[in-house]
Amino acid sequence: MSLQDLLPLDENQIDTVTTVVHQWCKFHRVPIESGRGRVAMTTAVSLAIGGEHSSQALAEALGRSMRIEQFKRPVE
């Protein structure tokens, strides 16, 4: 993910996305710099762009998406 991916988001949305991803990574004991951490960040940005704006809704959507994602890719 690059900074360009964040351009469609306003400052509040960026804060929400980063907070949710940090919480998800901490809960799942996944380093944010790892492949799964990057997938979580990219997924959260996509969800926020798609309309998930509250922290709770974004966290729930990220959790669902990452559970599906684990079946697509092997765990690191």
PDB file of N, CA and C in Angstrom, residues 20-61:
ATOM      1  N   VAL A  20      -8.121   1.020  13.568  1.00  0.00           N
ATOM      2  CA  VAL A  20      -8.771  -0.291  13.432  1.00  0.00           C
ATOM      3  C   VAL A  20      -7.759  -1.358  13.033  1.00  0.00           C
ATOM      4  N   VAL A  21      -6.888  -1.044  12.108  1.00  0.00           N
ATOM      5  CA  VAL A  21      -5.896  -2.029  11.661  1.00  0.00           C
ATOM      6  C   VAL A  21      -4.903  -2.335  12.783  1.00  0.00           C
ATOM      7  N   HIS A  22      -4.464  -1.325  13.506  1.00  0.00           N
ATOM      8  CA  HIS A  22      -3.567  -1.567  14.639  1.00  0.00           C
ATOM      9  C   HIS A  22      -4.238  -2.467  15.673  1.00  0.00           C
ATOM     10  N   GLN A  23      -5.516  -2.219  15.967  1.00  0.00           N
ATOM     11  CA  GLN A  23      -6.244  -3.048  16.926  1.00  0.00           C
ATOM     12  C   GLN A  23      -6.393  -4.482  16.407  1.00  0.00           C
ATOM     13  N   TRP A  24      -6.703  -4.621  15.118  1.00  0.00           N
ATOM     14  CA  TRP A  24      -6.853  -5.954  14.530  1.00  0.00           C
ATOM     15  C   TRP A  24      -5.529  -6.711  14.619  1.00  0.00           C
ATOM     16  N   CYS A  25      -4.449  -6.056  14.259  1.00  0.00           N
ATOM     17  CA  CYS A  25      -3.130  -6.690  14.295  1.00  0.00           C
ATOM     18  C   CYS A  25      -2.745  -7.086  15.722  1.00  0.00           C
ATOM     19  N   LYS A  26      -3.007  -6.217  16.681  1.00  0.00           N
ATOM     20  CA  LYS A  26      -2.676  -6.518  18.075  1.00  0.00           C
ATOM     21  C   LYS A  26      -3.492  -7.713  18.560  1.00  0.00           C
ATOM     22  N   PHE A  27      -4.776  -7.725  18.283  1.00  0.00           N
ATOM     23  CA  PHE A  27      -5.656  -8.812  18.721  1.00  0.00           C
ATOM     24  C   PHE A  27      -5.220 -10.151  18.128  1.00  0.00           C
ATOM     25  N   HIS A  28      -4.809 -10.128  16.858  1.00  0.00           N
ATOM     26  CA  HIS A  28      -4.429 -11.359  16.168  1.00  0.00           C
ATOM     27  C   HIS A  28      -2.927 -11.653  16.235  1.00  0.00           C
ATOM     28  N   ARG A  29      -2.216 -10.800  16.967  1.00  0.00           N
ATOM     29  CA  ARG A  29      -0.761 -10.960  17.130  1.00  0.00           C
ATOM     30  C   ARG A  29      -0.049 -11.041  15.783  1.00  0.00           C
ATOM     31  N   VAL A  30      -0.408 -10.101  14.939  1.00  0.00           N
ATOM     32  CA  VAL A  30       0.162 -10.012  13.597  1.00  0.00           C
ATOM     33  C   VAL A  30       0.940  -8.699  13.505  1.00  0.00           C
ATOM     34  N   PRO A  31       2.225  -8.737  13.203  1.00  0.00           N
ATOM     35  CA  PRO A  31       2.954  -7.481  13.015  1.00  0.00           C
ATOM     36  C   PRO A  31       2.361  -6.702  11.835  1.00  0.00           C
ATOM     37  N   ILE A  32       2.154  -5.426  12.032  1.00  0.00           N
ATOM     38  CA  ILE A  32       1.545  -4.613  10.978  1.00  0.00           C
ATOM     39  C   ILE A  32       2.447  -4.551   9.745  1.00  0.00           C
ATOM     40  N   GLU A  33       3.740  -4.768   9.934  1.00  0.00           N
ATOM     41  CA  GLU A  33       4.680  -4.733   8.812  1.00  0.00           C
ATOM     42  C   GLU A  33       4.709  -6.044   8.031  1.00  0.00           C
ATOM     43  N   SER A  34       4.037  -7.076   8.547  1.00  0.00           N
ATOM     44  CA  SER A  34       4.034  -8.384   7.890  1.00  0.00           C
ATOM     45  C   SER A  34       3.103  -8.379   6.679  1.00  0.00           C
ATOM     46  N   GLY A  35       3.145  -9.448   5.944  1.00  0.00           N
ATOM     47  CA  GLY A  35       2.261  -9.584   4.784  1.00  0.00           C
ATOM     48  C   GLY A  35       0.797  -9.502   5.172  1.00  0.00           C
ATOM     49  N   ARG A  36       0.417 -10.198   6.251  1.00  0.00           N
ATOM     50  CA  ARG A  36      -0.987 -10.151   6.705  1.00  0.00           C
ATOM     51  C   ARG A  36      -1.355  -8.769   7.209  1.00  0.00           C
ATOM     52  N   GLY A  37      -0.408  -8.087   7.849  1.00  0.00           N
ATOM     53  CA  GLY A  37      -0.670  -6.723   8.297  1.00  0.00           C
ATOM     54  C   GLY A  37      -0.918  -5.784   7.135  1.00  0.00           C
ATOM     55  N   ARG A  38      -0.119  -5.944   6.082  1.00  0.00           N
ATOM     56  CA  ARG A  38      -0.311  -5.114   4.879  1.00  0.00           C
ATOM     57  C   ARG A  38      -1.634  -5.438   4.195  1.00  0.00           C
ATOM     58  N   VAL A  39      -2.000  -6.718   4.168  1.00  0.00           N
ATOM     59  CA  VAL A  39      -3.297  -7.094   3.586  1.00  0.00           C
ATOM     60  C   VAL A  39      -4.427  -6.469   4.406  1.00  0.00           C
ATOM     61  N   ALA A  40      -4.300  -6.498   5.722  1.00  0.00           N
ATOM     62  CA  ALA A  40      -5.319  -5.894   6.578  1.00  0.00           C
ATOM     63  C   ALA A  40      -5.449  -4.395   6.304  1.00  0.00           C
ATOM     64  N   MET A  41      -4.320  -3.705   6.154  1.00  0.00           N
ATOM     65  CA  MET A  41      -4.358  -2.266   5.891  1.00  0.00           C
ATOM     66  C   MET A  41      -5.002  -1.983   4.537  1.00  0.00           C
ATOM     67  N   THR A  42      -4.583  -2.717   3.517  1.00  0.00           N
ATOM     68  CA  THR A  42      -5.149  -2.523   2.175  1.00  0.00           C
ATOM     69  C   THR A  42      -6.652  -2.803   2.179  1.00  0.00           C
ATOM     70  N   THR A  43      -7.043  -3.870   2.876  1.00  0.00           N
ATOM     71  CA  THR A  43      -8.461  -4.230   2.959  1.00  0.00           C
ATOM     72  C   THR A  43      -9.247  -3.147   3.674  1.00  0.00           C
ATOM     73  N   ALA A  44      -8.706  -2.642   4.781  1.00  0.00           N
ATOM     74  CA  ALA A  44      -9.400  -1.599   5.538  1.00  0.00           C
ATOM     75  C   ALA A  44      -9.555  -0.320   4.723  1.00  0.00           C
ATOM     76  N   VAL A  45      -8.532   0.049   3.977  1.00  0.00           N
ATOM     77  CA  VAL A  45      -8.627   1.236   3.115  1.00  0.00           C
ATOM     78  C   VAL A  45      -9.727   1.028   2.075  1.00  0.00           C
ATOM     79  N   SER A  46      -9.759  -0.136   1.462  1.00  0.00           N
ATOM     80  CA  SER A  46     -10.794  -0.430   0.459  1.00  0.00           C
ATOM     81  C   SER A  46     -12.191  -0.371   1.075  1.00  0.00           C
ATOM     82  N   LEU A  47     -12.328  -0.923   2.268  1.00  0.00           N
ATOM     83  CA  LEU A  47     -13.629  -0.885   2.948  1.00  0.00           C
ATOM     84  C   LEU A  47     -14.043   0.542   3.285  1.00  0.00           C
ATOM     85  N   ALA A  48     -13.087   1.353   3.730  1.00  0.00           N
ATOM     86  CA  ALA A  48     -13.393   2.750   4.056  1.00  0.00           C
ATOM     87  C   ALA A  48     -13.801   3.523   2.805  1.00  0.00           C
ATOM     88  N   ILE A  49     -13.089   3.295   1.719  1.00  0.00           N
ATOM     89  CA  ILE A  49     -13.451   3.951   0.457  1.00  0.00           C
ATOM     90  C   ILE A  49     -14.836   3.505   0.014  1.00  0.00           C
ATOM     91  N   GLY A  50     -15.158   2.232   0.299  1.00  0.00           N
ATOM     92  CA  GLY A  50     -16.460   1.672  -0.076  1.00  0.00           C
ATOM     93  C   GLY A  50     -17.610   2.098   0.813  1.00  0.00           C
ATOM     94  N   GLY A  51     -17.327   2.825   1.905  1.00  0.00           N
ATOM     95  CA  GLY A  51     -18.421   3.358   2.697  1.00  0.00           C
ATOM     96  C   GLY A  51     -18.438   2.984   4.164  1.00  0.00           C
ATOM     97  N   GLU A  52     -17.530   2.133   4.627  1.00  0.00           N
ATOM     98  CA  GLU A  52     -17.476   1.785   6.050  1.00  0.00           C
ATOM     99  C   GLU A  52     -16.731   2.904   6.772  1.00  0.00           C
ATOM    100  N   HIS A  53     -17.469   3.760   7.491  1.00  0.00           N
ATOM    101  CA  HIS A  53     -16.837   4.935   8.073  1.00  0.00           C
ATOM    102  C   HIS A  53     -16.708   4.892   9.589  1.00  0.00           C
ATOM    103  N   SER A  54     -17.594   4.207  10.277  1.00  0.00           N
ATOM    104  CA  SER A  54     -17.463   4.154  11.735  1.00  0.00           C
ATOM    105  C   SER A  54     -16.435   3.102  12.120  1.00  0.00           C
ATOM    106  N   SER A  55     -15.804   3.292  13.261  1.00  0.00           N
ATOM    107  CA  SER A  55     -14.789   2.345  13.732  1.00  0.00           C
ATOM    108  C   SER A  55     -15.370   0.956  13.895  1.00  0.00           C
ATOM    109  N   GLN A  56     -16.539   0.872  14.492  1.00  0.00           N
ATOM    110  CA  GLN A  56     -17.151  -0.430  14.750  1.00  0.00           C
ATOM    111  C   GLN A  56     -17.499  -1.143  13.448  1.00  0.00           C
ATOM    112  N   ALA A  57     -18.124  -0.443  12.524  1.00  0.00           N
ATOM    113  CA  ALA A  57     -18.496  -1.063  11.244  1.00  0.00           C
ATOM    114  C   ALA A  57     -17.246  -1.484  10.467  1.00  0.00           C
ATOM    115  N   LEU A  58     -16.225  -0.648  10.487  1.00  0.00           N
ATOM    116  CA  LEU A  58     -14.993  -0.976   9.781  1.00  0.00           C
ATOM    117  C   LEU A  58     -14.303  -2.177  10.417  1.00  0.00           C
ATOM    118  N   ALA A  59     -14.258  -2.227  11.746  1.00  0.00           N
ATOM    119  CA  ALA A  59     -13.631  -3.359  12.441  1.00  0.00           C
ATOM    120  C   ALA A  59     -14.360  -4.664  12.131  1.00  0.00           C
ATOM    121  N   GLU A  60     -15.683  -4.634  12.134  1.00  0.00           N
ATOM    122  CA  GLU A  60     -16.465  -5.835  11.824  1.00  0.00           C
ATOM    123  C   GLU A  60     -16.252  -6.277  10.381  1.00  0.00           C
ATOM    124  N   ALA A  61     -16.270  -5.328   9.462  1.00  0.00           N
ATOM    125  CA  ALA A  61     -16.061  -5.652   8.047  1.00  0.00           C
ATOM    126  C   ALA A  61     -14.646  -6.173   7.809  1.00  0.00           C
TER     127      ALA A  61
END
